[in-house]
């Protein structure tokens, strides 16, 4: 009878069993590279997915913003058209009632005091305000380029016996000087970086009117007139500072030497810039500051 040790002898084709520590070492070493590769692939896939998601999110956000912007533009466009149509109706109402002269008691003038109109889905509360530009002083009048309505601010004859162009211009220069004085135009110093006049000196009221005349008239000479105390600077200044033509818009007055944006903001409610609208002023709609500059006594 064979012994027990002979019964468990391995067959010739079988590999002898390995020790436990060898099996553990192999199982710990061989899959390590595989797990490292799997980890790298996992990180790569996650990073790629993150990039794709972020790209989709960015595109969706851009599309949402573009859609919102388009919606806002369409709403604003229709709001503007509606306001213009309402303004036309308000301006036509007095004519239908036989009123020919504009005054501040008409519907078009009172609409500015009306409460704003909240509109569902619209950002902001639109308001309508109509301003009569004929109640303001025309800046172009200082150089005789404000139209053919005459020198008198209320129409008709010029405010001098002869009505000559120089005397008419001087009248408007004095009116504008009075307005500038009331707006606080005094000789002052600009910050060095602005370089708006020679030596960066802000002009006092009379000189500011004279420089405005230099900017508008067609010659390259400095304004000088014994009947008006202001002195121009065109002859001694950089010629690119002077356009030698009438102002086309009120904002263009900021290009006149000495006229800073802060100064322009002070006088903007009381002046206009028209090359063809005439110099006649409607005192029914003129602000108090305009009436005082024209010589009306204070109440």
Coordinates of C-alpha atoms in Angstrom, one line a residue:
X1 CA 0.0 0.0 0.0
X2 CA 1.5 3.4 -1.0
X3 CA 2.4 5.9 1.6
X4 CA 0.6 9.2 2.1
X5 CA 3.5 11.3 0.8
X6 CA 3.4 9.4 -2.4
X7 CA -0.4 10.1 -2.9
X8 CA 0.0 13.8 -2.9
X9 CA 3.0 13.9 -5.1
X10 CA 2.4 16.3 -7.9
X11 CA 2.0 15.0 -11.4
X12 CA 4.8 15.5 -13.8
X13 CA 3.0 18.1 -15.9
X14 CA 1.8 20.2 -12.9
X15 CA 3.7 23.2 -11.6
X16 CA 4.7 22.9 -8.0
X17 CA 2.6 25.1 -5.7
X18 CA 4.2 28.4 -4.8
X19 CA 4.5 29.8 -1.4
X20 CA 1.9 32.2 -0.1
X21 CA 4.2 35.2 -0.1
X22 CA 5.2 34.7 -3.7
X23 CA 1.5 34.7 -4.8
X24 CA 0.8 37.9 -2.9
X25 CA 3.9 39.6 -4.3
X26 CA 2.9 38.8 -7.9
X27 CA -0.7 39.8 -7.4
X28 CA 0.5 43.2 -6.0
X29 CA 3.0 43.9 -8.7
X30 CA 1.5 42.8 -12.0
X31 CA -1.9 44.8 -11.8
X32 CA -0.1 48.0 -10.6
X33 CA 0.7 49.2 -14.2
X34 CA -2.8 48.3 -15.3
X35 CA -4.4 50.3 -12.4
X36 CA -2.1 53.3 -13.2
X37 CA -3.1 53.3 -16.9
X38 CA -6.8 53.0 -15.9
X39 CA -6.4 56.0 -13.5
X40 CA -4.8 58.1 -16.3
X41 CA -7.6 57.2 -18.7
X42 CA -10.2 58.0 -16.1
X43 CA -8.6 61.5 -15.4
X44 CA -8.4 62.1 -19.2
X45 CA -12.0 61.2 -19.8
X46 CA -13.2 63.4 -16.9
X47 CA -11.1 66.3 -18.1
X48 CA -12.4 65.9 -21.6
X49 CA -16.0 65.7 -20.4
X50 CA -15.4 68.8 -18.3
X51 CA -14.1 70.7 -21.3
X52 CA -17.1 69.6 -23.4
X53 CA -19.6 70.6 -20.7
X54 CA -17.9 74.0 -20.2
X55 CA -17.9 74.6 -23.9
X56 CA -21.6 73.8 -24.2
X57 CA -22.4 75.9 -21.1
X58 CA -20.4 78.9 -22.6
X59 CA -22.3 78.6 -25.9
X60 CA -25.6 78.3 -24.2
X61 CA -24.8 81.4 -22.1
X62 CA -23.7 83.4 -25.1
X63 CA -26.9 82.4 -27.0
X64 CA -29.0 83.4 -24.0
X65 CA -27.2 86.8 -23.8
X66 CA -27.6 87.3 -27.5
X67 CA -31.3 86.5 -27.3
X68 CA -31.8 88.8 -24.4
X69 CA -29.9 91.6 -26.1
X70 CA -32.0 91.2 -29.2
X71 CA -35.2 91.2 -27.2
X72 CA -34.1 94.4 -25.4
X73 CA -33.3 96.1 -28.7
X74 CA -36.7 95.2 -30.2
X75 CA -38.5 96.4 -27.1
X76 CA -36.5 99.7 -27.1
X77 CA -37.1 100.2 -30.8
X78 CA -40.9 99.8 -30.4
X79 CA -40.8 102.0 -27.2
X80 CA -39.0 104.7 -29.2
X81 CA -41.5 104.5 -32.1
X82 CA -44.4 104.7 -29.7
X83 CA -42.9 107.7 -27.9
X84 CA -42.4 109.5 -31.2
X85 CA -46.0 108.8 -32.2
X86 CA -47.3 110.1 -28.9
X87 CA -45.1 113.2 -29.3
X88 CA -46.6 113.9 -32.7
X89 CA -50.1 113.6 -31.3
X90 CA -49.3 116.0 -28.4
X91 CA -47.8 118.5 -30.8
X92 CA -50.7 118.5 -33.1
X93 CA -53.4 118.9 -30.4
X94 CA -53.0 122.6 -29.9
X95 CA -53.2 123.3 -33.7
X96 CA -56.5 121.4 -33.9
X97 CA -57.7 123.7 -31.1
X98 CA -56.6 126.8 -33.0
X99 CA -53.6 127.6 -30.7
X100 CA -50.7 128.8 -32.8
X101 CA -48.2 130.0 -30.1
X102 CA -46.4 127.4 -28.0
X103 CA -46.5 127.8 -24.3
X104 CA -45.8 125.7 -21.2
X105 CA -49.4 125.0 -20.5
X106 CA -49.9 122.7 -23.5
X107 CA -50.0 118.9 -23.3
X108 CA -46.6 118.5 -24.9
X109 CA -45.0 120.6 -22.2
X110 CA -46.9 118.9 -19.3
X111 CA -46.1 115.3 -20.3
X112 CA -42.7 115.6 -18.6
X113 CA -44.4 115.9 -15.2
X114 CA -46.5 112.8 -15.9
X115 CA -45.6 109.6 -13.9
X116 CA -43.5 107.0 -15.6
X117 CA -45.2 104.1 -17.3
X118 CA -44.2 100.7 -15.9
X119 CA -44.3 98.1 -18.6
X120 CA -44.3 94.4 -17.9
X121 CA -41.2 92.6 -19.1
X122 CA -39.4 95.9 -19.9
X123 CA -36.3 96.9 -17.9
X124 CA -36.8 100.5 -16.9
X125 CA -39.7 103.0 -16.8
X126 CA -39.8 105.1 -20.0
X127 CA -40.6 108.8 -19.7
X128 CA -41.3 111.4 -22.4
X129 CA -40.1 115.0 -22.3
X130 CA -40.5 117.5 -25.2
X131 CA -38.4 120.7 -25.1
X132 CA -39.0 123.7 -27.3
X133 CA -35.6 124.7 -28.7
X134 CA -36.9 128.0 -29.8
X135 CA -37.0 129.0 -26.2
X136 CA -33.2 128.9 -26.0
X137 CA -30.3 131.2 -27.1
X138 CA -28.7 130.2 -30.4
X139 CA -24.9 130.0 -30.0
X140 CA -24.4 130.6 -33.7
X141 CA -26.0 134.0 -33.4
X142 CA -22.8 135.6 -32.0
X143 CA -21.3 135.4 -35.6
X144 CA -24.4 136.2 -37.5
X145 CA -25.0 132.6 -38.7
X146 CA -28.2 131.8 -36.9
X147 CA -30.6 132.3 -39.8
X148 CA -32.6 135.2 -41.1
X149 CA -35.1 135.9 -38.3
X150 CA -33.5 139.3 -37.6
X151 CA -31.5 140.5 -34.6
X152 CA -34.4 141.0 -32.3
X153 CA -34.9 138.0 -30.1
X154 CA -38.6 138.3 -30.5
X155 CA -38.6 138.7 -34.3
X156 CA -38.8 141.8 -36.3
X157 CA -36.3 144.6 -36.5
X158 CA -32.8 144.5 -35.0
X159 CA -32.3 146.0 -31.6
X160 CA -30.3 148.9 -33.0
X161 CA -31.1 152.0 -35.2
X162 CA -29.2 150.7 -38.2
X163 CA -29.6 147.0 -37.7
X164 CA -26.2 146.3 -39.2
X165 CA -24.7 142.9 -38.9
X166 CA -22.0 143.9 -36.4
X167 CA -24.5 145.5 -34.1
X168 CA -26.8 142.5 -34.3
X169 CA -23.9 140.2 -33.5
X170 CA -22.8 142.4 -30.6
X171 CA -26.4 142.3 -29.2
X172 CA -26.2 138.5 -29.1
X173 CA -22.7 138.5 -27.7
X174 CA -23.9 140.6 -24.8
X175 CA -26.9 138.3 -24.2
X176 CA -24.6 135.3 -24.2
X177 CA -22.1 137.0 -22.0
X178 CA -24.8 137.7 -19.4
X179 CA -25.8 134.0 -19.5
X180 CA -22.2 132.9 -19.1
X181 CA -21.8 135.3 -16.1
X182 CA -24.9 133.8 -14.5
X183 CA -23.5 130.3 -15.1
X184 CA -20.3 131.3 -13.2
X185 CA -17.8 131.5 -16.0
X186 CA -14.7 133.0 -14.4
X187 CA -11.0 133.0 -15.2
X188 CA -9.5 129.8 -13.8
X189 CA -6.8 127.3 -14.4
X190 CA -7.3 124.0 -16.2
X191 CA -5.5 120.8 -15.2
X192 CA -2.3 120.5 -17.2
X193 CA -3.4 117.5 -19.2
X194 CA -6.4 119.2 -20.8
X195 CA -4.5 121.8 -22.8
X196 CA -7.6 123.5 -24.0
X197 CA -6.3 127.1 -24.3
X198 CA -3.0 128.9 -24.3
X199 CA -1.5 128.3 -20.9
X200 CA -4.5 126.1 -19.9
X201 CA -6.3 129.2 -18.7
X202 CA -10.1 129.1 -18.5
X203 CA -11.7 132.1 -20.0
X204 CA -14.0 134.6 -18.3
X205 CA -17.4 135.2 -19.8
X206 CA -16.6 138.0 -22.3
X207 CA -13.5 136.2 -23.6
X208 CA -15.4 133.0 -23.9
X209 CA -17.9 134.7 -26.1
X210 CA -15.1 136.2 -28.2
X211 CA -13.4 132.8 -28.6
X212 CA -16.8 131.2 -29.6
X213 CA -17.0 133.9 -32.3
X214 CA -13.5 133.0 -33.5
X215 CA -14.5 129.3 -33.7
X216 CA -17.6 130.2 -35.9
X217 CA -16.5 133.0 -38.1
X218 CA -14.7 132.3 -41.4
X219 CA -11.5 134.3 -41.0
X220 CA -8.3 133.3 -39.0
X221 CA -8.1 136.6 -37.0
X222 CA -8.8 136.9 -33.3
X223 CA -12.0 138.7 -32.4
X224 CA -11.5 142.3 -31.5
X225 CA -14.4 144.8 -31.3
X226 CA -14.4 148.1 -29.4
X227 CA -18.1 147.7 -28.7
X228 CA -17.5 144.3 -26.9
X229 CA -14.9 143.8 -24.2
X230 CA -14.1 140.2 -25.1
X231 CA -10.8 139.3 -26.9
X232 CA -10.3 136.3 -29.1
X233 CA -7.2 134.1 -29.3
X234 CA -7.4 132.6 -32.8
X235 CA -4.4 134.5 -34.3
X236 CA -2.0 133.2 -31.6
X237 CA -3.4 129.8 -31.0
X238 CA -3.2 126.4 -32.8
X239 CA -5.4 126.7 -35.9
X240 CA -6.7 123.2 -35.5
X241 CA -8.7 124.5 -32.5
X242 CA -11.0 126.5 -34.7
X243 CA -13.3 125.0 -37.3
X244 CA -14.5 128.4 -38.8
X245 CA -18.0 127.3 -39.4
X246 CA -21.3 127.3 -37.4
X247 CA -21.9 124.8 -34.7
X248 CA -23.8 121.8 -36.0
X249 CA -24.8 120.3 -32.7
X250 CA -24.7 121.5 -29.1
X251 CA -22.2 118.8 -28.1
X252 CA -19.8 120.3 -30.7
X253 CA -19.5 123.4 -28.5
X254 CA -17.2 121.3 -26.2
X255 CA -14.6 121.7 -28.9
X256 CA -14.4 125.4 -28.5
X257 CA -11.3 126.4 -26.5
X258 CA -12.2 127.2 -23.0
X259 CA -15.6 125.4 -23.1
X260 CA -15.2 122.4 -20.9
X261 CA -17.8 119.7 -20.5
X262 CA -18.5 121.0 -17.1
X263 CA -19.2 124.5 -18.4
X264 CA -21.3 123.1 -21.3
X265 CA -23.4 121.2 -18.8
X266 CA -24.2 124.4 -17.0
X267 CA -25.5 126.2 -20.0
X268 CA -27.0 123.3 -22.0
X269 CA -30.6 123.8 -20.7
X270 CA -30.5 127.4 -22.0
X271 CA -28.7 127.3 -25.4
X272 CA -29.0 125.5 -28.7
X273 CA -27.0 125.3 -31.9
X274 CA -28.9 125.9 -35.1
X275 CA -27.5 127.2 -38.4
X276 CA -30.8 127.6 -40.1
X277 CA -33.5 127.8 -37.3
X278 CA -33.2 131.6 -36.8
X279 CA -32.5 133.6 -33.7
X280 CA -36.0 134.3 -32.6
X281 CA -36.8 133.3 -29.0
X282 CA -40.2 132.2 -27.8
X283 CA -40.5 133.8 -24.4
X284 CA -43.5 131.7 -23.6
X285 CA -41.3 128.6 -23.3
X286 CA -37.9 130.2 -22.5
X287 CA -36.4 129.3 -19.1
X288 CA -36.0 132.0 -16.5
X289 CA -32.2 132.2 -17.1
X290 CA -32.8 133.0 -20.8
X291 CA -35.2 135.7 -20.0
X292 CA -32.8 137.3 -17.5
X293 CA -30.0 137.1 -20.1
X294 CA -32.3 138.9 -22.5
X295 CA -32.7 141.8 -20.1
X296 CA -36.0 140.9 -18.4
X297 CA -36.1 142.2 -14.9
X298 CA -36.1 139.7 -12.0
X299 CA -39.4 139.4 -10.3

